[in-house]
Short mmCIF file of C-alpha atoms in Angstrom, two decimals:
data_model
loop_
_atom_site.label_atom_id
_atom_site.label_comp_id
_atom_site.label_asym_id
_atom_site.label_seq_id
_atom_site.Cartn_x
_atom_site.Cartn_y
_atom_site.Cartn_z
CA UNK A 805 -54.37 75.36 -149.41
CA UNK A 806 -52.02 74.12 -147.03
CA UNK A 807 -51.85 70.47 -146.05
CA UNK A 808 -52.46 71.66 -142.41
CA UNK A 809 -55.86 73.40 -143.75
CA UNK A 810 -56.70 70.05 -145.06
CA UNK A 811 -55.69 68.16 -141.92
CA UNK A 812 -57.96 70.72 -139.92
CA UNK A 813 -60.67 70.68 -142.60
CA UNK A 814 -61.13 66.69 -142.26
CA UNK A 815 -60.59 66.96 -138.10
CA UNK A 816 -63.88 69.49 -138.11
CA UNK A 817 -65.86 67.90 -140.59
CA UNK A 818 -65.63 64.54 -138.84
CA UNK A 819 -67.91 65.75 -136.36
CA UNK A 820 -71.40 64.31 -136.34
CA UNK A 821 -74.63 65.77 -135.11
CA UNK A 822 -77.41 63.34 -135.73
CA UNK A 823 -80.08 65.04 -133.99
CA UNK A 824 -83.01 64.49 -136.32
CA UNK A 825 -82.05 60.81 -136.82
CA UNK A 826 -82.16 60.25 -133.33
CA UNK A 827 -85.45 61.85 -132.39
CA UNK A 828 -87.26 60.11 -135.12
CA UNK A 829 -84.83 56.88 -133.67
CA UNK A 830 -86.74 57.71 -130.09
CA UNK A 831 -89.90 58.38 -131.18
CA UNK A 832 -90.51 54.95 -133.41
CA UNK A 833 -88.73 52.89 -130.84
CA UNK A 834 -86.00 51.61 -132.76
CA UNK A 835 -83.85 49.10 -131.96
CA UNK A 836 -81.82 49.85 -129.19
CA UNK A 837 -78.70 48.69 -130.43
CA UNK A 838 -78.81 50.99 -133.19
CA UNK A 839 -79.93 53.87 -131.07
CA UNK A 840 -76.82 53.36 -128.90
CA UNK A 841 -74.44 52.80 -132.11
CA UNK A 842 -75.72 56.11 -133.53
CA UNK A 843 -75.60 57.86 -130.40
CA UNK A 844 -72.20 56.91 -128.98
CA UNK A 845 -70.24 57.29 -132.41
CA UNK A 846 -71.96 61.09 -132.29
CA UNK A 847 -70.90 61.69 -128.68
CA UNK A 848 -66.87 60.10 -129.49
CA UNK A 849 -66.81 61.83 -132.70
CA UNK A 850 -67.53 65.50 -131.15
CA UNK A 851 -64.99 64.79 -128.39
CA UNK A 852 -62.45 63.40 -130.78
CA UNK A 853 -62.87 66.21 -133.28
CA UNK A 854 -62.57 68.81 -130.82
CA UNK A 855 -59.22 67.66 -129.43
CA UNK A 856 -57.97 66.47 -132.71
CA UNK A 857 -58.65 70.18 -134.22
CA UNK A 858 -56.85 71.80 -131.13
CA UNK A 859 -53.74 69.05 -131.86
CA UNK A 860 -53.62 70.10 -135.21
CA UNK A 861 -53.52 73.70 -134.37
CA UNK A 862 -50.78 73.14 -131.81
CA UNK A 863 -48.69 71.44 -134.58
CA UNK A 864 -49.38 74.19 -136.62
CA UNK A 865 -47.87 76.44 -133.72
CA UNK A 866 -44.54 74.45 -133.33
CA UNK A 867 -43.92 74.30 -137.23
CA UNK A 868 -41.30 76.22 -138.20
CA UNK A 869 -42.17 76.55 -141.89
CA UNK A 870 -39.19 74.80 -143.30
CA UNK A 871 -41.47 73.03 -145.72
CA UNK A 872 -40.83 69.36 -144.36
CA UNK A 873 -42.28 67.08 -141.85
CA UNK A 874 -41.06 68.27 -138.17
CA UNK A 875 -40.70 65.00 -136.19
CA UNK A 876 -40.83 67.22 -132.69
CA UNK A 877 -43.57 69.13 -133.61
CA UNK A 878 -45.62 65.78 -134.62
CA UNK A 879 -44.81 63.88 -131.25
CA UNK A 880 -45.73 67.03 -129.40
CA UNK A 881 -48.90 67.12 -131.13
CA UNK A 882 -50.20 63.55 -130.81
CA UNK A 883 -49.01 63.83 -126.96
CA UNK A 884 -51.20 67.20 -126.87
CA UNK A 885 -54.11 64.92 -128.44
CA UNK A 886 -53.99 61.85 -125.87
CA UNK A 887 -52.89 64.22 -122.83
CA UNK A 888 -55.84 66.89 -123.42
CA UNK A 889 -58.31 64.11 -123.97
CA UNK A 890 -57.60 61.79 -120.90
CA UNK A 891 -57.24 64.98 -118.41
CA UNK A 892 -60.43 66.50 -119.58
CA UNK A 893 -62.05 62.91 -119.36
CA UNK A 894 -60.59 62.41 -115.59
CA UNK A 895 -61.49 66.03 -114.65
CA UNK A 896 -65.49 65.37 -115.84
CA UNK A 897 -65.81 61.89 -114.80
CA UNK A 898 -64.14 63.19 -110.82
CA UNK A 899 -66.46 66.06 -111.13
CA UNK A 900 -69.47 63.50 -111.88
CA UNK A 901 -68.47 61.20 -109.28
CA UNK A 902 -67.85 63.94 -106.81
CA UNK A 903 -71.46 65.15 -107.20
CA UNK A 904 -72.80 62.23 -107.23
CA UNK A 905 -71.32 61.54 -103.40
CA UNK A 906 -72.15 64.91 -102.03
CA UNK A 907 -75.88 64.10 -103.31
CA UNK A 908 -75.94 60.65 -101.32
CA UNK A 909 -74.15 61.59 -98.11
CA UNK A 910 -75.38 64.88 -97.40
CA UNK A 911 -79.26 65.77 -96.56
CA UNK A 912 -79.43 67.96 -99.82
CA UNK A 913 -82.38 66.23 -101.25
CA UNK A 914 -84.31 67.65 -98.44
CA UNK A 915 -83.91 71.13 -99.87
CA UNK A 916 -85.02 70.24 -103.85
CA UNK A 917 -84.19 73.74 -105.13
CA UNK A 918 -80.80 73.80 -103.77
CA UNK A 919 -80.17 70.34 -105.16
CA UNK A 920 -81.44 71.20 -108.52
CA UNK A 921 -79.06 74.47 -108.74
CA UNK A 922 -76.28 72.21 -107.30
CA UNK A 923 -76.60 69.80 -109.90
CA UNK A 924 -76.83 72.20 -112.80
CA UNK A 925 -73.70 74.27 -111.59
CA UNK A 926 -71.50 71.41 -110.74
CA UNK A 927 -72.02 70.35 -114.39
CA UNK A 928 -71.16 73.76 -115.53
CA UNK A 929 -68.15 74.10 -112.96
CA UNK A 930 -66.65 71.18 -114.83
CA UNK A 931 -66.27 73.10 -118.07
CA UNK A 932 -64.69 76.14 -116.33
CA UNK A 933 -62.35 74.11 -114.43
CA UNK A 934 -61.40 72.12 -117.79
CA UNK A 935 -61.05 75.51 -119.77
CA UNK A 936 -58.87 77.15 -117.00
CA UNK A 937 -56.59 74.02 -117.27
CA UNK A 938 -56.32 74.69 -120.66
CA UNK A 939 -57.98 71.68 -121.58
CA UNK A 940 -61.38 71.06 -123.09
CA UNK A 941 -64.51 71.94 -121.26
CA UNK A 942 -66.71 70.00 -123.87
CA UNK A 943 -65.09 66.66 -123.61
CA UNK A 944 -65.24 67.25 -119.59
CA UNK A 945 -68.88 68.40 -119.46
CA UNK A 946 -69.55 65.25 -121.86
CA UNK A 947 -67.97 62.32 -119.22
CA UNK A 948 -69.28 64.65 -116.34
CA UNK A 949 -73.08 64.03 -117.92
CA UNK A 950 -72.33 60.42 -118.29
CA UNK A 951 -71.35 60.07 -114.47
CA UNK A 952 -74.27 62.73 -113.59
CA UNK A 953 -76.85 60.61 -115.39
CA UNK A 954 -75.76 57.01 -114.16
CA UNK A 955 -74.88 57.97 -110.87
CA UNK A 956 -76.09 61.70 -109.31
CA UNK A 957 -79.57 61.37 -110.90
CA UNK A 958 -80.45 58.22 -108.91
CA UNK A 959 -79.57 60.52 -105.53
CA UNK A 960 -81.89 63.27 -106.49
CA UNK A 961 -85.37 63.62 -104.83
CA UNK A 962 -88.30 63.04 -107.08
CA UNK A 963 -88.60 66.95 -107.35
CA UNK A 964 -84.98 67.64 -108.27
CA UNK A 965 -85.53 64.90 -110.82
CA UNK A 966 -88.34 66.41 -112.65
CA UNK A 967 -86.81 70.01 -112.17
CA UNK A 968 -83.61 69.40 -113.57
CA UNK A 969 -84.66 67.13 -116.59
CA UNK A 970 -87.26 70.21 -117.49
CA UNK A 971 -84.42 72.64 -117.44
CA UNK A 972 -81.89 70.56 -119.65
CA UNK A 973 -84.90 69.49 -121.93
CA UNK A 974 -85.74 73.56 -122.25
CA UNK A 975 -81.98 74.34 -122.80
CA UNK A 976 -81.37 71.62 -125.39
CA UNK A 977 -84.10 72.44 -127.26
CA UNK A 978 -83.05 76.40 -127.40
CA UNK A 979 -79.93 75.27 -127.99
CA UNK A 980 -80.75 73.33 -130.96
CA UNK A 981 -82.69 75.88 -132.58
CA UNK A 982 -80.61 78.78 -132.14
CA UNK A 983 -77.50 76.93 -133.66
CA UNK A 984 -79.19 76.13 -136.80
CA UNK A 985 -81.27 79.30 -137.23
CA UNK A 986 -77.93 80.62 -136.51
CA UNK A 987 -76.26 78.32 -139.38
CA UNK A 988 -78.67 79.37 -141.80
CA UNK A 989 -78.86 83.08 -140.90
CA UNK A 990 -74.93 83.27 -141.65
CA UNK A 991 -75.09 81.84 -144.92
CA UNK A 992 -76.60 85.10 -146.17
CA UNK A 993 -75.42 87.76 -143.29
CA UNK A 994 -71.75 86.37 -142.78
CA UNK A 995 -69.28 88.66 -144.53
CA UNK A 996 -66.50 86.34 -144.80
CA UNK A 997 -67.79 83.74 -146.57
CA UNK A 998 -65.89 82.71 -149.92
CA UNK A 999 -67.54 79.70 -152.19
CA UNK A 1000 -65.45 77.52 -154.02
CA UNK A 1001 -67.50 75.50 -156.10
CA UNK A 1002 -64.46 73.06 -156.38
CA UNK A 1003 -63.66 72.60 -152.80
CA UNK A 1004 -67.29 72.56 -151.65
CA UNK A 1005 -67.95 69.40 -154.38
CA UNK A 1006 -64.92 67.90 -153.02
CA UNK A 1007 -66.24 68.62 -149.29
CA UNK A 1008 -69.16 66.83 -149.97
CA UNK A 1009 -67.45 63.78 -151.70
CA UNK A 1010 -64.75 63.36 -149.34
CA UNK A 1011 -67.20 63.62 -145.97
CA UNK A 1012 -69.38 60.39 -147.88
CA UNK A 1013 -66.26 58.54 -148.75
CA UNK A 1014 -64.62 59.12 -145.26
CA UNK A 1015 -67.89 58.13 -143.95
CA UNK A 1016 -68.08 54.92 -145.70
CA UNK A 1017 -64.70 54.08 -144.85
CA UNK A 1018 -65.36 54.91 -141.63
CA UNK A 1019 -68.64 52.60 -141.10
CA UNK A 1020 -68.02 49.49 -142.80
CA UNK A 1021 -64.61 48.37 -142.53
CA UNK A 1022 -64.66 49.19 -138.69
CA UNK A 1023 -67.86 47.48 -138.33
CA UNK A 1024 -66.57 44.40 -140.37
CA UNK A 1025 -63.58 44.13 -137.79
CA UNK A 1026 -66.01 44.27 -135.05
CA UNK A 1027 -68.37 41.71 -136.20
CA UNK A 1028 -65.13 39.20 -135.94
CA UNK A 1029 -65.35 39.33 -132.14
CA UNK A 1030 -68.31 41.31 -131.08
CA UNK A 1031 -71.24 39.99 -129.67
CA UNK A 1032 -74.05 41.02 -130.86
CA UNK A 1033 -72.90 41.71 -134.60
CA UNK A 1034 -73.49 44.89 -136.43
CA UNK A 1035 -75.95 43.59 -139.32
CA UNK A 1036 -75.88 45.13 -142.72
CA UNK A 1037 -78.83 47.19 -142.65
CA UNK A 1038 -77.49 48.68 -139.11
CA UNK A 1039 -74.24 49.68 -141.15
CA UNK A 1040 -76.17 51.14 -144.29
CA UNK A 1041 -78.11 53.37 -141.62
CA UNK A 1042 -75.25 54.74 -139.58
CA UNK A 1043 -73.86 55.34 -143.06
CA UNK A 1044 -76.69 57.72 -143.58
CA UNK A 1045 -77.02 59.07 -139.97
CA UNK A 1046 -73.64 61.21 -140.32
CA UNK A 1047 -75.30 64.37 -140.54
CA UNK A 1048 -73.19 67.25 -139.28
CA UNK A 1049 -73.96 69.74 -137.17
CA UNK A 1050 -73.10 72.38 -134.36
CA UNK A 1051 -69.94 71.36 -133.52
CA UNK A 1052 -68.57 71.23 -137.27
CA UNK A 1053 -69.74 74.93 -137.66
CA UNK A 1054 -68.65 75.92 -134.25
CA UNK A 1055 -64.85 74.64 -135.18
CA UNK A 1056 -64.92 76.11 -138.39
CA UNK A 1057 -66.23 79.55 -137.38
CA UNK A 1058 -63.29 79.83 -135.02
CA UNK A 1059 -60.70 81.05 -137.22
CA UNK A 1060 -61.68 83.29 -140.65
CA UNK A 1061 -58.73 84.80 -141.35
CA UNK A 1062 -57.53 83.44 -143.90
CA UNK A 1063 -59.17 82.73 -147.59
CA UNK A 1064 -58.61 79.05 -147.00
CA UNK A 1065 -60.41 79.23 -143.51
CA UNK A 1066 -63.24 81.48 -145.17
CA UNK A 1067 -63.58 78.65 -147.71
CA UNK A 1068 -63.66 75.72 -145.14
CA UNK A 1069 -66.50 77.92 -143.15
CA UNK A 1070 -68.97 78.19 -146.42
CA UNK A 1071 -68.23 74.53 -147.02
CA UNK A 1072 -68.75 73.24 -143.46
CA UNK A 1073 -72.04 75.64 -143.38
CA UNK A 1074 -73.29 73.90 -146.71
CA UNK A 1075 -72.47 70.76 -145.76
CA UNK A 1076 -74.37 70.81 -142.17
CA UNK A 1077 -77.57 72.39 -143.81
CA UNK A 1078 -77.67 70.10 -146.80
CA UNK A 1079 -77.01 66.80 -144.66
CA UNK A 1080 -79.64 67.92 -141.99
CA UNK A 1081 -82.66 68.74 -144.42
CA UNK A 1082 -81.86 65.60 -146.78
CA UNK A 1083 -80.42 62.89 -144.73
CA UNK A 1084 -82.71 63.64 -141.34
CA UNK A 1085 -85.50 64.09 -143.89
CA UNK A 1086 -85.27 60.75 -145.62
CA UNK A 1087 -84.64 59.03 -141.93
CA UNK A 1088 -88.33 57.80 -141.64
CA UNK A 1089 -88.08 56.34 -145.24
CA UNK A 1090 -84.70 55.03 -144.71
CA UNK A 1091 -85.87 52.52 -141.91
CA UNK A 1092 -88.32 51.25 -144.15
CA UNK A 1093 -85.94 50.73 -146.97
CA UNK A 1094 -83.33 48.89 -145.00
CA UNK A 1095 -86.31 46.90 -142.98
CA UNK A 1096 -85.12 47.88 -139.28
CA UNK A 1097 -87.33 46.77 -136.36
CA UNK A 1098 -89.36 49.88 -134.63
CA UNK A 1099 -91.75 49.98 -132.28
CA UNK A 1100 -89.86 47.69 -129.63
CA UNK A 1101 -87.85 48.52 -126.25
CA UNK A 1102 -85.44 46.41 -124.42
CA UNK A 1103 -88.43 44.17 -122.86
CA UNK A 1104 -90.38 43.65 -125.63
CA UNK A 1105 -87.22 42.58 -127.92
CA UNK A 1106 -86.31 40.06 -125.22
CA UNK A 1107 -89.83 38.58 -125.15
CA UNK A 1108 -89.87 38.41 -128.76
CA UNK A 1109 -86.54 36.71 -129.00
CA UNK A 1110 -87.81 34.21 -126.52
CA UNK A 1111 -91.13 33.95 -128.63
CA UNK A 1112 -88.96 32.97 -131.59
CA UNK A 1113 -86.89 30.53 -130.15
CA UNK A 1114 -90.30 28.79 -128.82
CA UNK A 1115 -91.59 28.91 -132.75
CA UNK A 1116 -94.20 31.49 -131.76
CA UNK A 1117 -94.22 35.14 -132.98
CA UNK A 1118 -95.30 37.69 -130.94
CA UNK A 1119 -98.20 40.19 -131.91
CA UNK A 1120 -95.85 43.54 -131.89
CA UNK A 1121 -93.85 41.76 -134.53
CA UNK A 1122 -96.43 41.14 -136.60
CA UNK A 1123 -97.93 44.27 -136.39
CA UNK A 1124 -94.98 45.75 -138.24
CA UNK A 1125 -95.35 42.69 -140.98
CA UNK A 1126 -92.15 41.46 -140.04
CA UNK A 1127 -90.15 39.26 -137.21
CA UNK A 1128 -87.24 40.20 -136.13
CA UNK A 1129 -84.47 38.34 -137.87
CA UNK A 1130 -81.67 36.44 -136.53
CA UNK A 1131 -79.08 38.90 -137.84
CA UNK A 1132 -80.74 41.41 -135.06
CA UNK A 1133 -78.92 42.00 -132.02
CA UNK A 1134 -80.91 41.41 -128.99
CA UNK A 1135 -80.48 43.50 -125.94
CA UNK A 1136 -79.83 40.48 -123.52
CA UNK A 1137 -76.48 39.95 -125.72
CA UNK A 1138 -73.83 41.67 -124.57
CA UNK A 1139 -69.70 41.82 -125.50
CA UNK A 1140 -67.26 40.75 -122.52
CA UNK A 1141 -66.12 43.96 -121.78
CA UNK A 1142 -69.87 45.22 -121.44
CA UNK A 1143 -70.38 42.13 -119.25
CA UNK A 1144 -67.14 42.96 -117.10
CA UNK A 1145 -67.87 46.73 -116.85
CA UNK A 1146 -71.59 45.80 -115.99
CA UNK A 1147 -70.52 43.41 -113.32
CA UNK A 1148 -68.10 45.79 -111.79
CA UNK A 1149 -70.32 48.72 -112.06
CA UNK A 1150 -73.41 46.64 -109.99
CA UNK A 1151 -70.85 45.62 -107.63
CA UNK A 1152 -68.79 48.46 -106.88
CA UNK A 1153 -69.42 51.67 -108.51
CA UNK A 1154 -73.26 51.66 -107.88
CA UNK A 1155 -72.92 50.77 -104.16
CA UNK A 1156 -70.65 53.65 -103.69
CA UNK A 1157 -71.86 56.53 -105.67
CA UNK A 1158 -75.91 55.69 -105.33
CA UNK A 1159 -78.00 54.35 -102.68
CA UNK A 1160 -78.51 51.04 -104.97
CA UNK A 1161 -78.15 47.73 -103.64
CA UNK A 1162 -76.40 45.04 -103.18
CA UNK A 1163 -74.01 47.26 -100.92
CA UNK A 1164 -70.45 47.53 -100.30
CA UNK A 1165 -70.52 45.57 -97.36
CA UNK A 1166 -72.02 42.77 -99.12
CA UNK A 1167 -69.80 42.86 -102.29
CA UNK A 1168 -66.24 43.68 -100.72
CA UNK A 1169 -63.99 41.23 -98.67
CA UNK A 1170 -64.98 40.91 -95.08
CA UNK A 1171 -61.61 42.58 -93.99
CA UNK A 1172 -63.07 45.82 -95.84
CA UNK A 1173 -66.11 45.83 -93.68
CA UNK A 1174 -65.04 48.95 -91.55
CA UNK A 1175 -64.62 51.08 -94.73
CA UNK A 1176 -67.59 49.63 -96.72
CA UNK A 1177 -69.89 50.62 -93.25
CA UNK A 1178 -68.31 54.04 -93.57
CA UNK A 1179 -69.53 54.22 -97.59
CA UNK A 1180 -72.94 52.89 -97.20
CA UNK A 1181 -75.67 55.03 -96.10
CA UNK A 1182 -78.31 54.24 -94.03
CA UNK A 1183 -81.25 54.44 -96.48
CA UNK A 1184 -79.13 51.82 -98.30
CA UNK A 1185 -79.06 49.44 -95.24
CA UNK A 1186 -82.88 49.75 -94.41
CA UNK A 1187 -84.10 50.02 -97.99
CA UNK A 1188 -86.11 47.51 -100.06
CA UNK A 1189 -84.36 45.59 -102.36
CA UNK A 1190 -86.99 45.23 -104.96
CA UNK A 1191 -87.16 49.29 -104.97
CA UNK A 1192 -84.03 50.05 -105.91
CA UNK A 1193 -82.60 46.66 -106.93
CA UNK A 1194 -84.91 46.41 -109.89
CA UNK A 1195 -86.10 49.88 -111.08
CA UNK A 1196 -82.90 52.51 -112.26
CA UNK A 1197 -84.10 55.73 -113.15
CA UNK A 1198 -81.33 55.86 -115.45
CA UNK A 1199 -83.79 55.16 -117.95
CA UNK A 1200 -86.06 57.98 -117.05
CA UNK A 1201 -83.58 59.98 -118.83
CA UNK A 1202 -83.39 58.16 -122.06
CA UNK A 1203 -87.33 57.86 -122.52
CA UNK A 1204 -90.15 60.12 -121.59
CA UNK A 1205 -93.79 58.48 -121.66
CA UNK A 1206 -95.45 61.78 -121.77
CA UNK A 1207 -98.87 61.91 -123.25
CA UNK A 1208 -97.17 64.06 -126.02
CA UNK A 1209 -94.16 61.90 -126.98
CA UNK A 1210 -96.63 59.17 -127.28
CA UNK A 1211 -98.82 60.73 -129.46
CA UNK A 1212 -96.00 61.98 -131.62
CA UNK A 1213 -94.93 58.12 -131.61
CA UNK A 1214 -98.34 57.08 -133.04
CA UNK A 1215 -98.41 59.43 -135.33
CA UNK A 1216 -95.11 58.47 -136.55
CA UNK A 1217 -95.80 54.96 -136.34
CA UNK A 1218 -99.01 55.25 -138.83
CA UNK A 1219 -96.75 57.48 -141.19
CA UNK A 1220 -94.32 54.72 -141.36
CA UNK A 1221 -96.67 51.76 -141.72
CA UNK A 1222 -98.00 53.97 -144.65
CA UNK A 1223 -94.74 53.65 -146.23
CA UNK A 1224 -95.40 49.87 -147.02
#
């Protein structure tokens, strides 16, 4: 193993994939702040892991093999990391916003099938554009998806919302099952596995140590100025939510020419399988052991906080045998940056990219009225404020209140209560 090999392994194994844990969180209605922390960390980990591993490979390409540290190659790799990441982000965000404008200012919503096809193809074209530009397609698709979910989805017709949601749920289900089946089968059929017990043990140990060094110190630093704070039980759950998955495996299998890379693939496959089985299977018990509130959403949590301030417990919290403690973050408590972005998004971005109220005519200065009028649709001008100002379809992307989901949630809730 060379030093660059170990750096590459560290980059690929830092990617997390807590799908199992997030599925349980969603079914049990775990605190939305914990869900956001686990999901957001996983998403950014994947993006950074992809770009960082590519930057390490770029350093290796510019490395002359002199045996020492090469400053030029190092700064070239650092520049590639930030440049590729930011350009990929910009392409994804730009394509997502462009699709939102397209669905807002055209009558494509009168043709739901065409609208659905456009939504899917514009998302996929983001990946192709980024790859053709020698950037990272996965990162571009990630940020394009964020913009599509936050803006474009609100412009779609009801038929297209249902259709696109079902399409992506199906693709997500098929992809998850395929990749984990492939990882399991490849352990027995892939001809280039190389088992090194010492490296495998070191890989598991370093992954756990690195996870702890990531979660606890950063949470402490964030809690200095963050509101709401990240309580200790949330930090413990974040630590155990560090499952490795498809992204780590995909990065490891890209290059298996050397014995070191073959050992990385074998170690990564074992880490993925074992963390998914053990940590994913223990998620339900960990929620109980760490006394993390479940069975709540933003509305009931806000009501619970109001009830606790007035001295009255809520029936919902009593059902779970404990009341939300003072350390549990409430959704109505947001940081400064979140409040600033939320205000900017509500006043300018959503009125520009969707049919939301208030309109740009109401939020921009009077001198900008001619431009604001061009960017305001007739639907925005005539719609009822209560229809779009209160209801935001972003939540539809996160929570699907179907009968099957409710039944599964009830089953898991009973199982969770039985642990007590």
